[in-house]
CSV table of C-alpha atoms and ligand atoms in Angstrom, one decimal:
chain,number,residue,atom,x,y,z
A,1,MET,CA,67.6,64.4,80.7
A,2,THR,CA,68.8,67.9,81.7
A,3,SER,CA,67.6,71.0,79.8
A,4,ASP,CA,70.8,71.3,77.8
A,5,SER,CA,71.2,67.5,76.9
A,6,PRO,CA,71.1,67.0,73.2
A,7,VAL,CA,67.8,65.9,71.7
A,8,THR,CA,67.2,62.8,69.7
A,9,ARG,CA,65.4,63.1,66.3
A,10,VAL,CA,64.1,60.6,63.9
A,11,LEU,CA,64.3,61.9,60.3
A,12,ALA,CA,63.0,60.6,57.0
A,13,ASN,CA,66.2,59.4,55.4
A,14,ARG,CA,65.1,57.7,52.1
A,15,TYR,CA,61.9,56.9,50.1
A,16,SER,CA,61.1,53.4,49.1
A,17,PRO,CA,58.4,53.5,46.3
A,18,GLY,CA,57.7,49.7,46.7
A,19,GLY,CA,58.6,46.7,48.8
A,20,ALA,CA,59.0,46.4,52.5
A,21,PRO,CA,60.4,49.5,54.3
A,22,SER,CA,63.7,49.1,56.3
A,23,LEU,CA,65.6,50.9,59.0
A,24,ASP,CA,67.4,52.8,56.2
A,25,ASN,CA,64.2,54.8,55.5
A,26,PHE,CA,64.9,56.5,58.8
A,27,LYS,CA,67.8,58.3,60.3
A,28,VAL,CA,68.2,58.7,64.1
A,29,VAL,CA,70.3,61.8,64.9
A,30,SER,CA,71.4,63.8,67.9
A,31,ALA,CA,71.1,67.6,67.9
A,32,PRO,CA,71.5,70.5,70.3
A,33,ALA,CA,68.4,71.0,72.4
A,34,PRO,CA,66.1,73.9,71.6
A,35,THR,CA,65.9,76.5,74.4
A,36,LYS,CA,63.1,78.6,75.7
A,37,ASP,CA,65.0,81.7,74.4
A,38,SER,CA,64.4,80.5,70.8
A,39,LEU,CA,60.6,80.7,71.3
A,40,LYS,CA,58.7,83.2,69.1
A,41,GLU,CA,55.2,84.6,69.9
A,42,ASN,CA,52.6,81.8,70.6
A,43,GLN,CA,55.1,79.0,70.6
A,44,VAL,CA,55.9,76.4,73.2
A,45,LEU,CA,58.9,74.2,74.0
A,46,VAL,CA,57.6,70.7,74.6
A,47,ARG,CA,59.1,67.4,75.8
A,48,SER,CA,57.5,64.4,74.0
A,49,LEU,CA,55.9,61.8,76.1
A,50,TYR,CA,54.2,59.4,73.7
A,51,LEU,CA,54.2,59.1,69.9
A,52,SER,CA,51.8,57.0,67.8
A,53,VAL,CA,53.1,54.4,65.4
A,54,ASP,CA,50.7,53.8,62.5
A,55,PRO,CA,50.5,51.8,59.3
A,56,TYR,CA,49.8,54.9,57.1
A,57,GLN,CA,53.4,55.9,57.7
A,58,ARG,CA,54.4,53.5,54.9
A,59,GLY,CA,52.6,55.6,52.3
A,60,ARG,CA,54.4,58.7,53.6
A,61,LEU,CA,57.8,57.0,52.8
A,62,THR,CA,57.0,56.1,49.2
A,63,GLY,CA,58.1,59.4,47.7
A,64,ALA,CA,54.8,59.5,45.6
A,65,THR,CA,53.5,62.9,44.8
A,66,ASN,CA,49.9,61.9,44.4
A,67,ASN,CA,49.4,60.5,48.0
A,68,TYR,CA,46.2,61.2,49.8
A,69,ILE,CA,48.6,62.5,52.6
A,70,PRO,CA,51.9,64.2,51.6
A,71,CYS,CA,55.1,62.2,52.0
A,72,TYR,CA,57.5,63.0,54.8
A,73,GLU,CA,60.1,65.5,53.8
A,74,LEU,CA,63.6,64.0,53.6
A,75,ASN,CA,65.9,65.0,56.4
A,76,LYS,CA,63.0,66.4,58.4
A,77,PRO,CA,61.5,64.7,61.5
A,78,ILE,CA,58.8,62.0,61.0
A,79,THR,CA,55.5,63.1,62.4
A,80,THR,CA,52.5,61.3,63.8
A,81,ASP,CA,49.9,61.9,66.6
A,82,GLY,CA,51.6,62.5,69.9
A,83,VAL,CA,51.3,63.8,73.5
A,84,ALA,CA,53.9,66.1,75.1
A,85,ILE,CA,54.4,68.2,78.3
A,86,VAL,CA,55.0,71.9,78.0
A,87,GLU,CA,58.4,73.1,79.4
A,88,ALA,CA,58.1,76.8,78.4
A,89,SER,CA,55.5,78.9,76.6
A,90,THR,CA,55.0,82.4,75.1
A,91,SER,CA,51.3,81.7,74.8
A,92,ALA,CA,48.6,83.1,77.1
A,93,ASP,CA,46.6,79.9,76.5
A,94,ILE,CA,49.1,77.2,77.3
A,95,SER,CA,51.4,77.2,80.3
A,96,GLU,CA,54.4,75.3,81.6
A,97,GLY,CA,53.3,71.9,82.9
A,98,ASP,CA,50.3,71.6,80.5
A,99,ILE,CA,49.8,68.3,78.6
A,100,VAL,CA,49.2,68.8,74.9
A,101,SER,CA,48.4,66.6,72.0
A,102,SER,CA,49.2,67.1,68.4
A,103,ARG,CA,48.3,65.4,65.1
A,104,ILE,CA,51.6,66.4,63.7
A,105,ALA,CA,53.9,65.7,66.6
A,106,SER,CA,57.6,65.6,65.6
A,107,TRP,CA,59.6,62.5,66.4
A,108,GLU,CA,62.0,64.5,68.6
A,109,THR,CA,62.6,64.3,72.3
A,110,LYS,CA,62.0,68.1,72.5
A,111,SER,CA,60.5,70.5,70.0
A,112,VAL,CA,59.5,74.1,69.5
A,113,VAL,CA,55.9,74.0,68.4
A,114,ASP,CA,53.3,76.6,67.3
A,115,VAL,CA,50.4,76.5,69.7
A,116,ALA,CA,47.9,76.6,66.8
A,117,THR,CA,48.8,73.0,66.1
A,118,LEU,CA,48.2,71.8,69.7
A,119,ARG,CA,45.2,70.8,71.8
A,120,LYS,CA,45.5,71.4,75.5
A,121,LEU,CA,44.4,68.2,77.3
A,122,PRO,CA,42.4,68.3,80.5
A,123,THR,CA,44.5,69.0,83.6
A,124,GLY,CA,45.7,66.0,85.6
A,125,THR,CA,46.3,64.0,82.5
A,126,ILE,CA,50.0,63.4,83.1
A,127,GLU,CA,49.2,59.9,84.5
A,128,ASN,CA,47.0,59.0,81.6
A,129,ALA,CA,48.6,61.1,78.8
A,130,ARG,CA,49.1,57.8,76.9
A,131,ASP,CA,45.3,57.3,76.6
A,132,PHE,CA,45.2,60.2,74.1
A,133,VAL,CA,47.3,58.2,71.6
A,134,THR,CA,45.9,54.8,72.5
A,135,VAL,CA,42.3,54.2,73.6
A,136,PHE,CA,41.2,57.8,72.7
A,137,GLY,CA,43.6,58.0,69.8
A,138,MET,CA,43.2,58.2,66.0
A,139,PRO,CA,42.7,54.5,65.3
A,140,SER,CA,40.0,54.1,68.0
A,141,PHE,CA,38.2,57.1,66.5
A,142,THR,CA,38.6,55.4,63.1
A,143,ALA,CA,36.9,52.3,64.5
A,144,PHE,CA,34.0,54.4,65.8
A,145,VAL,CA,33.6,56.4,62.6
A,146,GLY,CA,33.7,53.4,60.4
A,147,LEU,CA,31.3,51.4,62.4
A,148,THR,CA,28.8,54.2,63.0
A,149,THR,CA,28.8,56.0,59.6
A,150,VAL,CA,29.2,53.1,57.2
A,151,GLY,CA,28.5,50.0,59.3
A,152,LYS,CA,25.3,51.2,60.8
A,153,PRO,CA,25.1,48.1,63.0
A,154,LYS,CA,21.8,46.5,64.0
A,155,ALA,CA,21.6,44.0,66.9
A,156,GLY,CA,21.6,40.4,65.8
A,157,GLU,CA,23.7,41.1,62.7
A,158,THR,CA,27.1,39.5,62.1
A,159,ILE,CA,30.3,41.5,61.6
A,160,LEU,CA,33.7,40.2,60.4
A,161,VAL,CA,36.7,42.2,61.5
A,162,SER,CA,40.2,41.7,60.1
A,163,SER,CA,43.4,42.7,62.0
A,164,ALA,CA,41.1,42.3,65.0
A,165,SER,CA,43.7,42.5,67.7
A,166,GLY,CA,45.2,45.8,66.4
A,167,ALA,CA,44.7,49.4,67.3
A,168,VAL,CA,41.5,49.8,65.1
A,169,GLY,CA,40.3,46.2,65.2
A,170,GLN,CA,40.1,45.7,69.0
A,171,ILE,CA,37.8,48.7,69.3
A,172,VAL,CA,35.6,47.5,66.4
A,173,VAL,CA,35.2,44.1,68.1
A,174,GLN,CA,34.2,45.7,71.4
A,175,LEU,CA,31.9,48.4,70.0
A,176,ALA,CA,30.2,45.9,67.8
A,177,LYS,CA,29.7,43.6,70.7
A,178,ALA,CA,28.2,46.5,72.7
A,179,CYS,CA,25.7,47.0,69.8
A,180,GLY,CA,24.6,43.4,70.1
A,181,LEU,CA,26.3,42.0,67.0
A,182,ARG,CA,27.7,38.6,66.5
A,183,VAL,CA,31.5,39.2,66.1
A,184,VAL,CA,33.9,37.2,64.1
A,185,GLY,CA,37.5,38.3,64.4
A,186,VAL,CA,40.6,37.5,62.3
A,187,ALA,CA,44.2,37.8,63.4
A,188,GLY,CA,47.6,36.5,62.5
A,189,SER,CA,48.7,34.4,65.5
A,190,GLU,CA,47.1,32.0,68.1
A,191,ASP,CA,47.8,34.6,70.9
A,192,LYS,CA,46.1,37.3,69.0
A,193,VAL,CA,43.1,35.0,68.3
A,194,GLU,CA,42.8,34.2,72.0
A,195,PHE,CA,43.0,37.9,72.8
A,196,VAL,CA,40.2,38.7,70.3
A,197,LYS,CA,38.0,36.1,71.9
A,198,SER,CA,38.8,37.4,75.4
A,199,ILE,CA,37.5,40.9,74.4
A,200,GLY,CA,34.2,39.5,73.3
A,201,ALA,CA,34.5,38.0,69.8
A,202,ASP,CA,32.0,35.1,69.4
A,203,ALA,CA,34.4,33.4,67.0
A,204,ALA,CA,38.0,34.1,65.8
A,205,PHE,CA,40.5,32.4,63.6
A,206,ASN,CA,44.1,32.8,62.5
A,207,TYR,CA,44.2,33.7,58.8
A,208,LYS,CA,47.8,32.4,58.5
A,209,THR,CA,46.8,28.8,59.4
A,210,CYS,CA,43.1,28.6,58.5
A,211,GLY,CA,43.5,27.3,55.0
A,212,VAL,CA,41.1,28.6,52.3
A,213,PHE,CA,39.9,32.0,53.5
A,214,THR,CA,36.4,31.7,52.0
A,215,GLU,CA,35.8,28.4,53.8
A,216,ALA,CA,37.2,29.7,57.1
A,217,ILE,CA,34.9,32.7,57.0
A,218,LYS,CA,31.9,30.4,56.1
A,219,GLN,CA,32.7,28.1,59.0
A,220,ALA,CA,33.1,31.0,61.5
A,221,ALA,CA,30.0,32.8,60.2
A,222,PRO,CA,27.6,30.2,58.6
A,223,GLU,CA,24.8,32.8,58.7
A,224,GLY,CA,26.9,35.1,56.4
A,225,ILE,CA,28.4,38.6,56.9
A,226,ASP,CA,26.3,41.7,57.3
A,227,ILE,CA,29.2,44.0,58.0
A,228,TYR,CA,32.8,43.6,57.0
A,229,PHE,CA,35.3,45.9,58.7
A,230,ASP,CA,38.3,45.6,56.4
A,231,ASN,CA,41.7,46.5,57.7
A,232,VAL,CA,43.7,44.4,55.3
A,233,GLY,CA,42.3,44.5,51.7
A,234,GLY,CA,43.7,42.0,49.1
A,235,GLU,CA,42.8,38.3,49.0
A,236,PHE,CA,41.1,38.3,52.4
A,237,LEU,CA,38.7,41.1,51.3
A,238,ASP,CA,38.0,39.1,48.2
A,239,ALA,CA,37.1,36.1,50.3
A,240,ALA,CA,34.9,38.2,52.6
A,241,LEU,CA,33.0,39.4,49.5
A,242,THR,CA,31.9,35.8,48.7
A,243,ASN,CA,30.3,35.6,52.2
A,244,ILE,CA,28.3,38.8,52.4
A,245,ASN,CA,24.6,38.9,52.9
A,246,PHE,CA,22.0,41.0,51.1
A,247,GLY,CA,22.3,44.6,52.1
A,248,ALA,CA,25.8,44.1,53.6
A,249,ARG,CA,28.1,47.1,54.4
A,250,ILE,CA,31.8,46.8,53.7
A,251,ILE,CA,33.9,49.4,55.6
A,252,SER,CA,37.1,49.9,53.6
A,253,CYS,CA,39.4,51.2,56.4
A,254,GLY,CA,42.8,49.9,55.5
A,255,MET,CA,44.7,47.6,53.0
A,256,ILE,CA,47.8,46.7,54.9
A,257,SER,CA,48.3,43.5,52.9
A,258,GLN,CA,49.0,45.8,49.9
A,259,TYR,CA,51.1,48.5,51.4
A,260,ASN,CA,54.4,46.8,50.6
A,261,VAL,CA,53.8,45.5,47.1
A,262,LYS,CA,56.9,46.0,44.9
A,263,SER,CA,54.9,47.5,42.0
A,264,ALA,CA,51.4,48.3,40.9
A,265,ASP,CA,51.4,45.0,39.0
A,266,GLU,CA,51.7,43.1,42.3
A,267,THR,CA,48.5,44.7,43.7
A,268,TYR,CA,45.9,42.0,44.3
A,269,GLY,CA,43.1,42.3,41.8
A,270,LEU,CA,39.6,41.6,43.3
A,271,LYS,CA,37.6,38.9,41.6
A,272,ASN,CA,34.4,38.9,43.6
A,273,THR,CA,33.1,42.4,43.2
A,274,PHE,CA,30.0,41.2,41.3
A,275,ASN,CA,28.7,40.2,44.8
A,276,ILE,CA,28.6,43.8,45.7
A,277,LEU,CA,26.0,44.3,43.0
A,278,THR,CA,24.0,41.1,43.5
A,279,LYS,CA,23.9,41.6,47.3
A,280,ALA,CA,23.0,45.3,46.9
A,281,ALA,CA,26.0,45.9,49.3
A,282,ILE,CA,27.6,49.2,50.2
A,283,PHE,CA,31.3,49.3,49.9
A,284,GLN,CA,32.6,52.6,51.3
A,285,GLY,CA,36.0,54.0,52.2
A,286,VAL,CA,36.6,55.8,55.5
A,287,ARG,CA,39.0,58.7,56.1
A,288,VAL,CA,39.1,59.5,59.8
A,289,SER,CA,40.6,62.9,59.2
A,290,ARG,CA,37.3,64.0,57.6
A,291,TYR,CA,35.7,63.7,61.1
A,292,TYR,CA,38.3,65.7,63.1
A,293,GLY,CA,36.6,68.5,65.0
A,294,THR,CA,33.1,67.4,64.1
A,295,PRO,CA,30.3,66.4,66.5
A,296,THR,CA,31.2,62.7,65.7
A,297,GLU,CA,34.5,63.3,67.6
A,298,ASP,CA,32.5,64.4,70.7
A,299,GLU,CA,30.2,61.4,70.4
A,300,PHE,CA,33.3,59.2,70.2
A,301,MET,CA,34.8,60.7,73.3
A,302,ALA,CA,31.5,60.4,75.2
A,303,GLU,CA,30.7,56.9,74.2
A,304,VAL,CA,34.2,55.3,74.3
A,305,GLY,CA,35.1,57.4,77.4
A,306,LYS,CA,32.0,56.0,79.2
A,307,LEU,CA,32.7,52.4,78.3
A,308,TYR,CA,36.4,52.8,79.3
A,309,LYS,CA,35.6,54.5,82.6
A,310,GLU,CA,33.1,51.8,83.4
A,311,GLY,CA,35.7,49.2,82.8
A,312,LYS,CA,33.8,47.8,79.8
A,313,LEU,CA,36.5,48.4,77.3
A,314,GLN,CA,39.9,46.8,77.2
A,315,TYR,CA,42.7,48.3,75.2
A,316,ARG,CA,45.9,46.4,74.5
A,317,ILE,CA,49.0,48.5,73.9
A,318,ASP,CA,52.3,47.5,72.4
A,319,GLU,CA,54.7,50.0,73.9
A,320,THR,CA,58.3,50.6,72.6
A,321,THR,CA,60.6,52.5,74.9
A,322,GLY,CA,63.0,55.1,73.5
A,323,LEU,CA,62.6,57.3,70.5
A,324,GLU,CA,65.6,55.7,68.9
A,325,ASN,CA,63.6,52.4,68.7
A,326,ALA,CA,60.6,54.0,66.9
A,327,PRO,CA,61.8,53.1,63.3
A,328,GLN,CA,61.8,49.4,64.3
A,329,ALA,CA,58.3,49.8,65.8
A,330,VAL,CA,57.1,51.1,62.4
A,331,LEU,CA,58.6,48.1,60.6
A,332,ASN,CA,57.0,45.7,63.0
A,333,LEU,CA,53.5,46.7,61.9
A,334,TYR,CA,53.9,45.2,58.5
A,335,ASP,CA,54.8,41.7,59.6
A,336,GLY,CA,52.5,41.5,62.6
A,337,LYS,CA,55.1,41.8,65.3
A,338,ASN,CA,53.0,44.4,67.1
A,339,PHE,CA,50.3,43.1,69.4
A,340,GLY,CA,47.9,45.9,70.1
A,341,LYS,CA,48.2,49.7,69.5
A,342,SER,CA,51.8,50.5,68.8
A,343,VAL,CA,53.1,53.5,70.7
A,344,VAL,CA,56.5,54.9,71.6
A,345,LYS,CA,57.3,56.0,75.1
A,346,VAL,CA,59.8,58.8,74.5
B,401,NAP,N1,41.0,54.9,57.0
B,401,NAP,C1,41.6,55.5,58.0
B,401,NAP,O1,41.3,56.7,58.3
B,401,NAP,C2,42.5,54.7,58.9
B,401,NAP,C3,42.9,55.2,60.2
B,401,NAP,C4,43.7,54.3,60.9
B,401,NAP,C5,44.1,53.1,60.4
B,401,NAP,N2,43.7,52.7,59.2
B,401,NAP,C6,44.1,51.4,58.6
B,401,NAP,O2,43.5,50.4,59.5
B,401,NAP,C7,44.3,49.2,59.4
B,401,NAP,C8,44.7,48.8,60.9
B,401,NAP,O3,45.5,49.8,61.4
B,401,NAP,P1,46.0,49.7,62.9
B,401,NAP,O4,46.6,51.0,63.3
B,401,NAP,O5,44.9,49.2,63.7
B,401,NAP,O6,47.2,48.7,62.8
B,401,NAP,P2,47.3,47.3,63.7
B,401,NAP,O7,46.2,46.4,63.3
B,401,NAP,O8,47.5,47.7,65.1
B,401,NAP,O9,48.7,46.8,63.2
B,401,NAP,C9,48.9,46.3,61.9
B,401,NAP,C10,48.6,44.8,61.8
B,401,NAP,O10,48.2,44.5,60.5
B,401,NAP,C11,48.4,43.1,60.3
B,401,NAP,N3,49.0,42.8,59.0
B,401,NAP,C12,50.2,43.2,58.6
B,401,NAP,N4,50.5,42.7,57.4
B,401,NAP,C13,49.4,42.1,57.0
B,401,NAP,C14,49.0,41.4,55.8
B,401,NAP,N5,49.9,41.2,54.8
B,401,NAP,N6,47.8,40.8,55.8
B,401,NAP,C15,47.0,40.9,56.8
B,401,NAP,N7,47.2,41.5,58.0
B,401,NAP,C16,48.4,42.1,58.1
B,401,NAP,C17,49.2,42.6,61.5
B,401,NAP,O11,48.4,41.9,62.3
B,401,NAP,P3,48.2,40.3,62.2
B,401,NAP,O12,49.3,39.6,63.1
B,401,NAP,O13,46.8,40.0,62.6
B,401,NAP,O14,48.5,39.9,60.8
B,401,NAP,C18,49.7,43.9,62.2
B,401,NAP,O15,49.8,43.7,63.5
B,401,NAP,C19,45.5,49.6,58.6
B,401,NAP,O16,45.3,49.1,57.3
B,401,NAP,C20,45.6,51.1,58.6
B,401,NAP,O17,46.2,51.6,57.5
B,401,NAP,C21,42.9,53.5,58.4
């Protein structure tokens, strides 16, 4: 790409309050490239390298005004976490050639960005820039936060992890194993189940072919569940509740099985919540953004960084090439077509 080639942008095109999203929710457009002459004070011109693709994006395309995170603005670029290289700068703190990350990276091949929204990454990270939206990215941090702040794992306990081959799940499996837990993983295909076992799960099963969820969980964890790391909600969460031990902790991280319901009436109604009372269990939601910039983030980088550097942590990535293909990568999340952390190489 030359400096005056047009840029590609992915815009929010249409809201869908319910049902599965489609390519029509997005619009891929071409536009004149921003130039360094357009930079104001403390701005940079960046070229996007990698952009994160995440399930929460569904909620941002509903058009709801009461979302926990605001909806995307129509005809404005989609945003997620991303990593970019600086091509020009008017800031004293960030220079041409620096690698930067942003939690609100625009889905554009090139953008003009306020430096206040950026974090400069350590020098020499061009080769591993992708790590900052994958193994050290937001979902990995979510896994760490959920497990440490709510899960409070003790060696010898049993943890059940749903969507265990995904961006969050694969880190939960490996961190739990490192804490000495017995790990039971759940995923939606035989390949994913094999992967979950290969990264350390003691047992794993395919929820699409296992039959009755409650029985499948009981078979994989006859000793009962001390921690359930819930990425899916709905019927599987209900089944997990029937298998919890006294003093269990349920980490409510995500409810992907419910993101595409057509209306509120279709939302799965839990039947087994009485077990939370009788088992004196803790059922707590996790919002990773509450931990941004806190000491927990430093602990995460230190702990996960150490395991990764020592080769004790695997991280499977599902990479899509080309920003124009990013909308399909979003859709893939909701029918399990991604295998590992979904990311777009711009
Ligand atoms: N609380 C927070 O701060 C926070 C932060 C990040 C992510 N999350 C949540 O954590 C969960 C996992 O996110 P992720 O980034 O790691 O995604 P992911 O697991 O990498 O990808 C999504 C996966 O969800 C599974 N899935 C899709 N529809 C499903 C359904 N109806 N029932 C069961 N599983 C289904 C699919 O795997 P299978 O093939 O195994 O079905 C799919 O591959 C999501 O619910 C997400 O919203 C929460």
